[in-house]
Coordinates of C-alpha atoms in Angstrom, one line a residue:
Chain K
M843 CA 31.0 -16.6 -10.1
S844 CA 29.1 -14.0 -8.1
V845 CA 29.8 -13.5 -4.5
L846 CA 27.4 -13.1 -1.7
Q847 CA 28.9 -11.0 1.1
L848 CA 27.3 -11.8 4.5
T849 CA 28.3 -10.1 7.7
R850 CA 29.3 -12.5 10.5
A851 CA 26.1 -11.5 12.4
V852 CA 23.8 -12.3 9.5
Y853 CA 25.6 -15.6 8.8
D854 CA 25.2 -16.6 12.4
A855 CA 21.6 -15.4 12.5
I856 CA 20.6 -17.5 9.5
R857 CA 22.1 -20.6 11.1
A858 CA 20.6 -19.9 14.5
H859 CA 17.2 -19.3 12.9
G860 CA 17.4 -22.7 11.1
E861 CA 18.2 -24.4 14.4
E862 CA 15.4 -22.5 16.2
T863 CA 12.6 -23.7 13.9
Y864 CA 14.0 -27.2 13.4
P865 CA 12.4 -29.6 12.3
R866 CA 10.4 -27.0 10.4
E867 CA 11.9 -24.8 7.7
C868 CA 12.8 -21.3 8.7
C869 CA 12.7 -18.4 6.2
G870 CA 13.6 -14.8 6.0
A871 CA 14.9 -12.0 3.9
L872 CA 18.3 -10.6 3.4
L873 CA 18.8 -6.8 3.3
G874 CA 21.7 -5.1 1.8
T875 CA 23.1 -3.1 -1.1
P876 CA 24.3 -4.2 -4.5
A877 CA 28.1 -4.8 -4.8
A878 CA 30.3 -5.2 -7.9
D879 CA 29.7 -8.9 -8.2
G880 CA 26.8 -9.7 -6.0
W881 CA 24.9 -8.5 -2.9
R882 CA 26.5 -7.2 0.2
I883 CA 24.0 -8.2 2.9
E884 CA 24.0 -6.2 6.1
A885 CA 20.9 -7.4 7.9
S886 CA 18.5 -10.3 8.0
V887 CA 14.8 -10.3 8.8
K888 CA 13.1 -13.4 10.2
A889 CA 9.8 -14.1 8.5
R890 CA 7.0 -16.4 9.4
N891 CA 6.8 -19.6 7.3
T892 CA 3.2 -19.6 6.3
R893 CA 3.3 -23.1 4.9
T894 CA 1.6 -24.8 7.8
D895 CA 0.6 -27.7 5.5
S896 CA 4.2 -28.8 4.7
A897 CA 6.6 -26.7 6.8
R898 CA 9.2 -29.5 7.0
N899 CA 10.1 -29.1 3.4
R900 CA 8.4 -25.9 2.0
Y901 CA 8.5 -22.3 2.9
S902 CA 6.5 -19.3 2.0
I903 CA 6.5 -15.7 3.2
A904 CA 3.1 -13.9 3.3
P905 CA 2.9 -11.2 0.6
A906 CA 1.8 -8.6 3.2
E907 CA 4.9 -9.4 5.3
L908 CA 7.2 -9.2 2.3
V909 CA 5.7 -5.7 1.5
K910 CA 6.4 -4.7 5.1
I911 CA 10.0 -6.0 5.0
E912 CA 10.6 -4.2 1.7
R913 CA 9.3 -1.0 3.3
E914 CA 11.4 -1.4 6.4
A915 CA 14.5 -2.1 4.3
R916 CA 13.9 1.1 2.3
G917 CA 13.6 3.0 5.5
R918 CA 17.1 1.9 6.4
G919 CA 18.5 2.7 3.0
L920 CA 18.7 -1.0 2.1
S921 CA 17.0 -3.3 -0.4
I922 CA 15.9 -6.9 -0.3
G923 CA 18.9 -8.6 -1.8
G924 CA 17.9 -12.2 -1.2
F925 CA 16.1 -14.7 0.9
Y926 CA 17.1 -17.6 3.1
H927 CA 15.5 -20.8 4.2
S928 CA 16.6 -24.0 5.9
H929 CA 16.6 -27.6 4.8
P930 CA 15.9 -29.7 7.9
D931 CA 17.8 -33.0 7.6
H932 CA 18.4 -32.3 3.9
P933 CA 21.4 -31.0 1.9
A934 CA 21.9 -27.3 1.4
E935 CA 21.0 -27.7 -2.3
W936 CA 18.1 -26.1 -4.1
S937 CA 15.1 -28.2 -5.1
Q938 CA 12.7 -27.8 -8.0
A939 CA 10.2 -26.5 -5.5
D940 CA 12.7 -23.8 -4.4
L941 CA 13.2 -22.7 -8.0
A942 CA 9.5 -22.7 -8.8
E943 CA 8.9 -20.5 -5.7
A944 CA 11.8 -18.1 -6.4
H945 CA 10.7 -15.0 -8.4
W946 CA 13.2 -12.2 -7.5
I947 CA 15.6 -12.4 -10.3
G948 CA 19.0 -11.0 -9.4
C949 CA 18.6 -11.9 -5.8
S950 CA 20.5 -14.4 -3.8
Y951 CA 18.8 -17.5 -2.3
V952 CA 20.6 -18.9 0.7
I953 CA 19.9 -22.4 2.0
V954 CA 21.2 -23.7 5.3
A955 CA 21.1 -27.4 6.0
V956 CA 20.1 -28.3 9.6
A957 CA 21.1 -31.8 10.5
L958 CA 19.5 -33.2 13.6
G959 CA 18.9 -29.7 14.9
K960 CA 22.4 -28.4 14.2
A961 CA 23.2 -26.0 11.4
A962 CA 25.5 -27.5 8.9
A963 CA 26.4 -26.5 5.3
I964 CA 25.2 -23.2 4.0
H965 CA 25.1 -22.4 0.3
S966 CA 23.9 -19.5 -1.8
F967 CA 22.4 -19.5 -5.3
L968 CA 21.9 -16.4 -7.5
L969 CA 18.5 -16.4 -9.3
A970 CA 19.8 -15.7 -12.8
G971 CA 17.9 -15.1 -16.0
N972 CA 15.7 -12.4 -17.4
A973 CA 12.2 -13.7 -16.8
E974 CA 10.2 -16.5 -15.2
E975 CA 10.7 -18.5 -18.4
D976 CA 14.5 -18.7 -18.3
K977 CA 15.2 -18.2 -14.6
R978 CA 17.8 -20.6 -13.1
F979 CA 19.8 -20.9 -9.9
V980 CA 23.6 -20.4 -10.2
A981 CA 25.8 -21.3 -7.3
E982 CA 27.7 -18.4 -5.8
R983 CA 30.4 -18.0 -3.3
I984 CA 29.6 -16.8 0.2
E985 CA 32.1 -14.4 1.7
I986 CA 31.8 -13.6 5.4
L987 CA 32.5 -10.0 6.5
E988 CA 33.8 -9.8 10.0
S989 CA 32.2 -6.5 11.0
Q990 CA 29.5 -5.1 13.2
E991 CA 26.0 -6.0 12.1
T992 CA 22.4 -6.0 13.1
Q993 CA 19.6 -8.3 12.9
F994 CA 16.0 -7.4 13.5
E995 CA 12.7 -9.2 13.5
S996 CA 9.8 -8.4 11.2
K997 CA 7.1 -7.1 13.4
Chain D
M1406 CA -21.9 -9.9 -27.9
E1407 CA -21.7 -8.0 -31.2
L1408 CA -19.0 -5.4 -31.2
P1409 CA -19.9 -1.8 -32.3
E1410 CA -18.5 -0.6 -35.6
L1411 CA -15.9 2.1 -35.8
S1412 CA -16.7 5.3 -37.7
Q1413 CA -14.3 6.9 -40.2
D1414 CA -13.3 9.4 -37.6
E1415 CA -12.6 6.7 -35.1
L1416 CA -10.5 4.7 -37.6
L1417 CA -8.4 7.8 -38.0
R1418 CA -8.2 8.7 -34.3
Y1419 CA -7.2 5.2 -33.2
S1420 CA -4.9 4.5 -36.2
R1421 CA -1.9 3.9 -33.9
H1422 CA -3.9 1.3 -32.1
L1423 CA -5.2 -0.3 -35.2
I1424 CA -1.8 -1.1 -36.6
L1425 CA -0.9 -2.9 -33.4
P1426 CA -1.6 -6.6 -34.0
E1427 CA -2.6 -7.0 -30.3
V1428 CA -5.3 -4.3 -30.7
G1429 CA -6.3 -4.1 -34.4
E1430 CA -9.8 -3.2 -35.4
E1431 CA -11.3 -5.9 -33.2
G1432 CA -9.5 -4.7 -30.1
Q1433 CA -10.5 -1.2 -30.8
R1434 CA -14.1 -2.3 -31.1
R1435 CA -13.8 -4.1 -27.8
L1436 CA -12.5 -0.9 -26.2
K1437 CA -15.5 0.9 -27.7
A1438 CA -17.9 -1.7 -26.2
A1439 CA -16.2 -1.7 -22.8
R1440 CA -17.7 -0.2 -19.7
V1441 CA -15.2 0.7 -17.0
L1442 CA -16.0 2.2 -13.6
C1443 CA -13.4 4.4 -12.1
V1444 CA -13.9 4.8 -8.3
G1445 CA -12.5 8.2 -7.4
A1446 CA -11.6 11.1 -9.7
G1447 CA -8.5 12.1 -7.7
G1448 CA -4.9 11.2 -7.9
L1449 CA -5.2 7.8 -9.4
G1450 CA -8.5 8.4 -11.1
S1451 CA -7.1 11.3 -13.1
P1452 CA -4.5 9.5 -15.2
L1453 CA -6.7 6.4 -15.3
A1454 CA -9.8 8.3 -16.7
L1455 CA -7.7 10.4 -19.0
Y1456 CA -5.9 7.5 -20.6
L1457 CA -9.0 5.3 -20.8
A1458 CA -10.9 8.1 -22.5
A1459 CA -8.1 8.7 -24.9
A1460 CA -7.8 5.0 -25.6
G1461 CA -11.4 4.8 -26.8
V1462 CA -13.1 3.1 -23.9
G1463 CA -16.8 3.5 -24.8
T1464 CA -18.4 3.9 -21.4
L1465 CA -16.6 5.3 -18.4
G1466 CA -18.3 5.7 -15.1
L1467 CA -16.8 8.0 -12.4
V1468 CA -17.8 7.8 -8.7
D1469 CA -16.9 10.8 -6.6
F1470 CA -18.7 13.2 -4.3
D1471 CA -15.8 15.5 -3.5
V1472 CA -15.0 19.0 -4.6
V1473 CA -11.7 20.3 -6.0
D1474 CA -9.4 21.7 -3.3
A1475 CA -6.2 23.6 -4.0
S1476 CA -4.2 20.9 -2.3
N1477 CA -5.4 18.4 -4.9
L1478 CA -3.8 20.1 -7.8
Q1479 CA -0.3 18.9 -7.1
R1480 CA -1.3 15.5 -8.5
Q1481 CA -4.9 15.4 -9.6
I1482 CA -4.3 16.4 -13.2
L1483 CA -8.0 16.1 -14.2
H1484 CA -8.5 19.4 -12.4
S1485 CA -7.2 22.9 -12.9
T1486 CA -6.8 26.0 -10.7
N1487 CA -10.0 27.4 -12.1
D1488 CA -11.9 24.3 -10.8
I1489 CA -11.2 24.9 -7.2
G1490 CA -14.5 24.6 -5.4
R1491 CA -16.2 22.8 -8.3
R1492 CA -17.5 19.2 -8.0
K1493 CA -14.7 16.9 -9.2
L1494 CA -17.2 15.1 -11.4
D1495 CA -18.1 18.3 -13.3
S1496 CA -14.4 19.2 -13.6
A1497 CA -13.5 15.7 -14.8
A1498 CA -16.4 15.5 -17.2
E1499 CA -15.3 18.7 -18.9
K1500 CA -11.7 17.5 -19.5
L1501 CA -12.7 14.0 -20.5
Q1502 CA -15.4 15.1 -22.9
A1503 CA -13.0 17.7 -24.5
L1504 CA -10.4 14.9 -24.9
N1505 CA -12.9 12.5 -26.4
P1506 CA -16.4 13.7 -27.3
D1507 CA -17.5 10.2 -28.2
L1508 CA -17.0 9.1 -24.6
N1509 CA -20.1 8.0 -22.8
L1510 CA -19.3 9.4 -19.4
V1511 CA -21.6 8.3 -16.5
K1512 CA -21.3 10.5 -13.4
H1513 CA -22.1 8.9 -10.0
D1514 CA -22.2 11.8 -7.7
T1515 CA -22.2 9.8 -4.5
K1516 CA -20.1 8.2 -1.9
L1517 CA -19.8 4.5 -2.7
S1518 CA -21.4 2.5 0.1
S1519 CA -22.6 -0.9 1.0
A1520 CA -26.1 0.3 0.1
N1521 CA -25.3 1.4 -3.5
A1522 CA -22.1 -0.4 -4.5
L1523 CA -23.6 -3.5 -6.1
D1524 CA -26.2 -1.4 -7.9
I1525 CA -23.5 0.9 -9.3
L1526 CA -20.9 -1.7 -10.2
K1527 CA -23.3 -4.2 -11.8
D1528 CA -23.5 -2.1 -15.0
Y1529 CA -19.7 -2.2 -15.7
D1530 CA -17.3 -4.9 -17.0
I1531 CA -14.2 -3.7 -15.0
V1532 CA -13.7 -1.7 -11.9
A1533 CA -10.6 0.4 -11.4
D1534 CA -10.1 1.3 -7.8
G1535 CA -8.6 4.7 -7.2
T1536 CA -9.8 5.1 -3.7
D1537 CA -7.7 6.6 -0.8
N1538 CA -9.1 4.8 2.2
F1539 CA -9.4 1.3 3.6
P1540 CA -13.2 1.0 4.0
T1541 CA -13.9 1.8 0.4
R1542 CA -11.0 -0.4 -0.8
Y1543 CA -12.5 -3.4 1.0
L1544 CA -16.0 -2.4 -0.2
V1545 CA -14.8 -2.3 -3.8
N1546 CA -13.0 -5.6 -3.4
D1547 CA -15.9 -7.4 -1.9
A1548 CA -18.4 -6.0 -4.4
C1549 CA -16.2 -7.0 -7.3
V1550 CA -15.8 -10.6 -5.9
L1551 CA -19.6 -10.8 -5.3
L1552 CA -20.3 -9.6 -8.9
G1553 CA -17.4 -11.5 -10.4
K1554 CA -15.8 -8.4 -11.9
P1555 CA -12.1 -7.7 -12.1
N1556 CA -10.8 -5.1 -9.7
V1557 CA -7.8 -3.1 -11.0
Y1558 CA -6.2 -2.0 -7.9
G1559 CA -3.7 0.8 -7.2
S1560 CA -2.6 2.6 -4.1
I1561 CA -0.1 5.2 -3.2
F1562 CA 1.6 6.6 -0.2
R1563 CA 4.5 9.0 0.0
F1564 CA 7.0 7.6 -2.6
E1565 CA 5.5 4.1 -2.6
G1566 CA 2.9 2.6 -4.9
Q1567 CA 1.2 -0.8 -5.3
A1568 CA -0.8 -2.2 -8.2
S1569 CA -2.5 -5.5 -9.0
V1570 CA -5.5 -7.0 -10.6
F1571 CA -7.8 -8.6 -8.1
A1572 CA -10.8 -10.9 -8.2
A1573 CA -10.0 -11.8 -11.8
R1574 CA -11.3 -15.3 -12.5
D1575 CA -9.5 -17.7 -10.1
G1576 CA -7.1 -15.1 -9.0
P1577 CA -6.5 -13.8 -5.5
C1578 CA -8.5 -10.8 -4.2
Y1579 CA -7.4 -7.9 -2.0
R1580 CA -8.6 -9.8 1.1
C1581 CA -6.4 -12.8 0.2
V1582 CA -3.4 -10.5 0.6
Y1583 CA -4.7 -8.3 3.4
P1584 CA -7.4 -10.2 5.4
E1585 CA -7.6 -7.5 8.0
P1586 CA -7.3 -3.7 7.7
P1587 CA -4.6 -2.0 9.7
P1588 CA -5.7 -0.6 13.0
P1589 CA -7.5 2.7 12.5
K1590 CA -5.2 5.7 12.4
L1591 CA -2.1 3.5 12.3
V1592 CA -1.5 4.1 8.7
P1593 CA -1.6 7.8 7.8
S1594 CA -3.5 8.9 4.8
C1595 CA -1.9 10.9 1.9
A1596 CA -3.3 14.0 3.5
E1597 CA -1.5 13.1 6.7
G1598 CA 1.6 11.5 5.4
G1599 CA 2.1 13.2 2.1
V1600 CA 2.4 11.8 -1.4
L1601 CA 4.8 12.6 -4.3
G1602 CA 2.6 14.4 -6.9
V1603 CA 3.8 12.3 -9.8
L1604 CA 3.4 9.0 -8.1
P1605 CA -0.4 8.6 -8.7
G1606 CA 0.5 9.3 -12.4
L1607 CA 2.8 6.4 -12.4
V1608 CA 0.5 4.0 -10.6
G1609 CA -2.7 5.3 -12.3
V1610 CA -1.1 4.7 -15.7
I1611 CA -0.3 1.1 -14.7
Q1612 CA -3.9 0.7 -13.7
A1613 CA -5.0 2.1 -17.1
T1614 CA -2.6 -0.3 -18.9
E1615 CA -4.0 -3.3 -17.0
T1616 CA -7.6 -2.2 -17.7
V1617 CA -6.9 -1.9 -21.4
K1618 CA -5.2 -5.4 -21.4
L1619 CA -8.2 -6.9 -19.6
I1620 CA -10.5 -5.4 -22.3
L1621 CA -8.3 -6.6 -25.1
G1622 CA -7.7 -10.0 -23.5
K1623 CA -4.0 -9.7 -24.4
G1624 CA -0.8 -10.0 -22.5
T1625 CA -0.2 -11.0 -19.0
T1626 CA -2.0 -9.0 -16.4
L1627 CA -1.0 -8.4 -12.8
A1628 CA -3.5 -10.9 -11.6
G1629 CA -1.6 -13.0 -8.9
R1630 CA 1.1 -10.4 -8.7
L1631 CA 1.4 -7.3 -6.5
L1632 CA 3.6 -4.7 -8.1
L1633 CA 5.6 -2.6 -5.7
V1634 CA 6.7 0.8 -7.0
D1635 CA 9.5 2.6 -5.1
A1636 CA 9.6 6.0 -6.8
L1637 CA 12.4 7.3 -4.6
N1638 CA 14.8 4.7 -5.9
M1639 CA 12.8 4.0 -9.1
R1640 CA 12.6 0.3 -8.4
F1641 CA 9.8 -2.0 -9.4
R1642 CA 9.4 -5.3 -7.7
E1643 CA 6.7 -7.8 -7.6
V1644 CA 5.3 -10.1 -4.9
R1645 CA 3.6 -13.3 -6.0
L1646 CA 0.1 -13.7 -4.6
R1647 CA -1.9 -16.8 -4.1
K1648 CA -5.6 -17.2 -3.7
N1649 CA -6.3 -17.8 -0.1
P1650 CA -8.6 -20.9 0.2
D1651 CA -9.8 -19.6 3.5
C1652 CA -10.4 -16.0 2.2
Q1653 CA -13.5 -14.5 3.9
I1654 CA -15.0 -13.3 0.7
C1655 CA -13.6 -15.4 -2.2
G1656 CA -12.6 -18.6 -0.4
A1657 CA -14.3 -21.9 -0.6
H1658 CA -16.5 -21.2 2.4
P1659 CA -16.9 -17.4 2.5
A1660 CA -17.7 -15.9 5.9
F1661 CA -20.1 -13.5 4.3
T1662 CA -22.0 -13.4 1.0
Q1663 CA -23.1 -9.8 1.0
L1664 CA -21.6 -6.5 1.7
I1665 CA -20.9 -5.5 5.3
D1666 CA -20.4 -2.3 7.3
Y1667 CA -16.9 -1.3 6.1
Q1668 CA -16.5 1.7 8.5
Q1669 CA -17.1 -0.7 11.4
F1670 CA -14.9 -3.4 9.8
C1671 CA -12.0 -0.9 9.6
G1672 CA -12.6 0.3 13.1
I1673 CA -13.8 3.7 12.1
A1674 CA -16.7 4.9 14.1
P1675 CA -19.1 7.4 12.5
S1676 CA -18.4 10.1 15.0
I1677 CA -15.9 11.1 17.6
Q1678 CA -18.3 10.5 20.5
E1679 CA -18.5 6.9 19.6
E1680 CA -14.8 6.4 19.0
I1681 CA -12.6 4.7 21.5
R1682 CA -12.0 7.1 24.3
I1683 CA -8.6 5.7 25.1
M1684 CA -6.2 4.5 22.4
N1685 CA -3.0 2.6 23.5
G1686 CA -3.3 4.2 26.9
V1687 CA -3.8 7.7 25.5
P1688 CA -7.1 9.5 26.3
Q1689 CA -8.7 10.9 23.2
L1690 CA -10.1 14.4 23.6
T1691 CA -12.5 16.1 21.2
A1692 CA -11.7 19.6 20.0
A1693 CA -14.8 20.9 21.8
E1694 CA -13.6 19.4 25.0
V1695 CA -10.1 20.9 24.7
K1696 CA -11.6 24.3 23.9
R1697 CA -13.9 24.2 26.9
R1698 CA -11.0 23.3 29.2
M1699 CA -8.8 26.0 27.7
D1700 CA -11.6 28.5 28.1
A1701 CA -12.1 27.4 31.7
G1702 CA -8.5 28.4 32.4
E1703 CA -7.2 24.9 33.0
D1704 CA -3.4 24.5 33.1
L1705 CA -2.9 22.6 29.8
F1706 CA 0.4 22.3 27.9
I1707 CA -0.8 22.3 24.3
L1708 CA 1.9 20.6 22.2
D1709 CA 1.8 20.9 18.4
V1710 CA 3.9 18.2 16.8
R1711 CA 3.4 19.3 13.1
E1712 CA 6.1 20.8 10.9
P1713 CA 6.8 24.5 11.1
F1714 CA 5.2 25.3 7.7
E1715 CA 1.9 23.7 8.9
Y1716 CA 2.1 25.9 12.1
Q1717 CA 2.4 28.9 9.9
I1718 CA -0.8 28.0 8.0
A1719 CA -2.9 27.4 11.1
N1720 CA -2.3 26.9 14.8
I1721 CA -4.2 27.1 18.0
G1722 CA -1.4 28.6 20.0
G1723 CA 0.4 25.4 21.1
T1724 CA 4.1 25.0 21.6
L1725 CA 5.6 23.7 18.4
I1726 CA 7.9 20.7 18.6
P1727 CA 7.8 18.6 15.3
L1728 CA 7.3 14.9 15.9
G1729 CA 10.8 14.0 14.9
Q1730 CA 12.4 16.4 17.3
I1731 CA 10.5 15.3 20.4
P1732 CA 13.0 12.7 21.6
H1733 CA 15.7 15.4 21.7
R1734 CA 13.6 18.1 23.2
L1735 CA 11.9 16.4 26.1
H1736 CA 13.4 19.0 28.5
E1737 CA 11.1 21.6 26.9
I1738 CA 8.0 19.6 28.0
D1739 CA 6.9 20.0 31.6
R1740 CA 6.3 16.6 33.2
E1741 CA 4.1 18.0 35.9
R1742 CA 1.6 19.7 33.6
E1743 CA -1.2 18.0 31.7
I1744 CA -0.2 17.7 28.1
V1745 CA -2.6 17.8 25.1
V1746 CA -0.9 16.9 21.9
Y1747 CA -2.2 17.8 18.5
C1748 CA -1.3 17.6 14.8
K1749 CA -3.3 17.9 11.6
F1750 CA -5.5 14.8 11.9
G1751 CA -4.5 13.2 15.2
A1752 CA -2.2 10.4 14.0
R1753 CA 1.2 12.0 14.5
S1754 CA 0.1 13.4 17.8
Q1755 CA -1.1 9.9 18.9
R1756 CA 2.4 8.6 18.2
A1757 CA 3.9 11.5 20.1
A1758 CA 1.6 11.0 23.0
E1759 CA 2.5 7.3 23.1
F1760 CA 6.1 8.1 23.1
L1761 CA 5.7 10.6 25.9
R1762 CA 3.9 8.1 28.0
Q1763 CA 6.7 5.6 27.4
S1764 CA 9.1 8.4 28.5
G1765 CA 7.4 8.7 31.8
Y1766 CA 4.9 11.4 31.2
S1767 CA 1.7 10.4 32.9
K1768 CA -0.8 13.1 32.0
V1769 CA -0.9 13.0 28.2
S1770 CA -4.0 13.3 26.0
N1771 CA -4.4 13.4 22.2
L1772 CA -6.6 15.9 20.4
A1773 CA -8.6 13.4 18.3
G1774 CA -9.0 14.6 14.7
G1775 CA -6.3 17.2 15.2
I1776 CA -6.5 20.8 14.1
M1777 CA -8.9 19.8 11.3
A1778 CA -11.4 18.7 13.9
W1779 CA -10.8 22.0 15.6
S1780 CA -11.6 23.8 12.4
N1781 CA -14.7 21.8 12.0
E1782 CA -16.0 21.8 15.5
V1783 CA -14.6 24.9 17.2
D1784 CA -13.4 27.6 14.9
P1785 CA -14.4 27.4 11.2
S1786 CA -12.2 30.5 10.5
L1787 CA -9.1 28.4 11.1
P1788 CA -7.6 27.7 7.6
R1789 CA -7.9 24.2 6.4
Y1790 CA -5.0 22.8 4.3

């Protein structure tokens, strides 16, 4: 089983973001470096959920914003290692829509459940496979690193 | 449409294509019948045009109005040292005809504009965009959408490249991804920010590959995907694109149905006199204005924020503090004097001026257009680079 290492600050930031946008889904990117058995995430970037039509149960990051996040990550010597989003009043399990919308094979997809406005369970899934045709989510373990961390907003 | 036959020589020349099931004789005949317009014969246009000519594309149009400069040769492999000062079209034509004498090369010695774009593009099946500026990029996109032609897009900056296929049937266009251009002068050009010489090779070859696939009708193109190339870490990633139903040009209810003024759309005024006189709180001075004030003996602190090697090539006698060092060298800049900041084109100096203002300097101006404007307007003997 792969392991997603999150610093305490990133872990807290994801949960706080989920509560902040409740009852809408929040979303963002996770920046880090590859570790032996998964990603080591050192920063999170809040993104705007562009799904105004169905923001309670769908999320989407605008391509131009993603390009910007990728560029900013590179400038900090990091890569996009994953994405996170919230499931307002819904379990922290991936949906078929989540899988259909996930394209970054090898990246971690974190889902935080937000029940009645409070962050609850948080799970991570590695997008495994070689291509769109055989991609699949595989549950991975989240390990929290108790160290200094940063969080910045996508501007 | 009836496809042209291949001659004996062509059967030999393209034999490695002909044995590929995805190309075969029919595919090669499609290539021969194809008409591709390459906008720009520079960094991206060079590998694009060379590979398309080599692949047997029958008709290749080239749009360019520029001449070969020594600083182009680090990446624009269509041109050689001997071509410096020649029209890029002539230089390109020579190389492409030598590579493939059967090529029907059409030279468009002009700057693509709203007035001529539809007329030029209409005779081609596919447009490959190798432009280096936002107004032309939006112009090419919009013209392709209006004419229903695929736009094989590529762009480069420093170590970073992007490629996609826009305006293909039902696919998103450039405006779906970037509805608005960045503010003028916010994003430096390659001349201002630099570009790794081999990067346009990488991205231009991706464009050539997509063009050939579109002609053959084989494989999966980059339509609906934006490929991000990170040459420094050699990482390729892709971002999924969706057609924007509210897109101003390809949406269900387009805001305009003809080409617009792209200079104005991108916030670029035709001359410095008409430009915004104050940008983000920083007054913009013309080169002539600065020269007049220097000649009048005004007490100006001229601050050059370029790199030392640039200063060696050309300078107007300012104090050199490269942009990156300014935060640590504020003590060298007199708060009481009026400061005029300059760089090569005016973008780095604008950033420096904004930083100085935030740091409490009240009298800071930017030399709009930088030392290149100085060379144009004040002292033509100043070397251009």
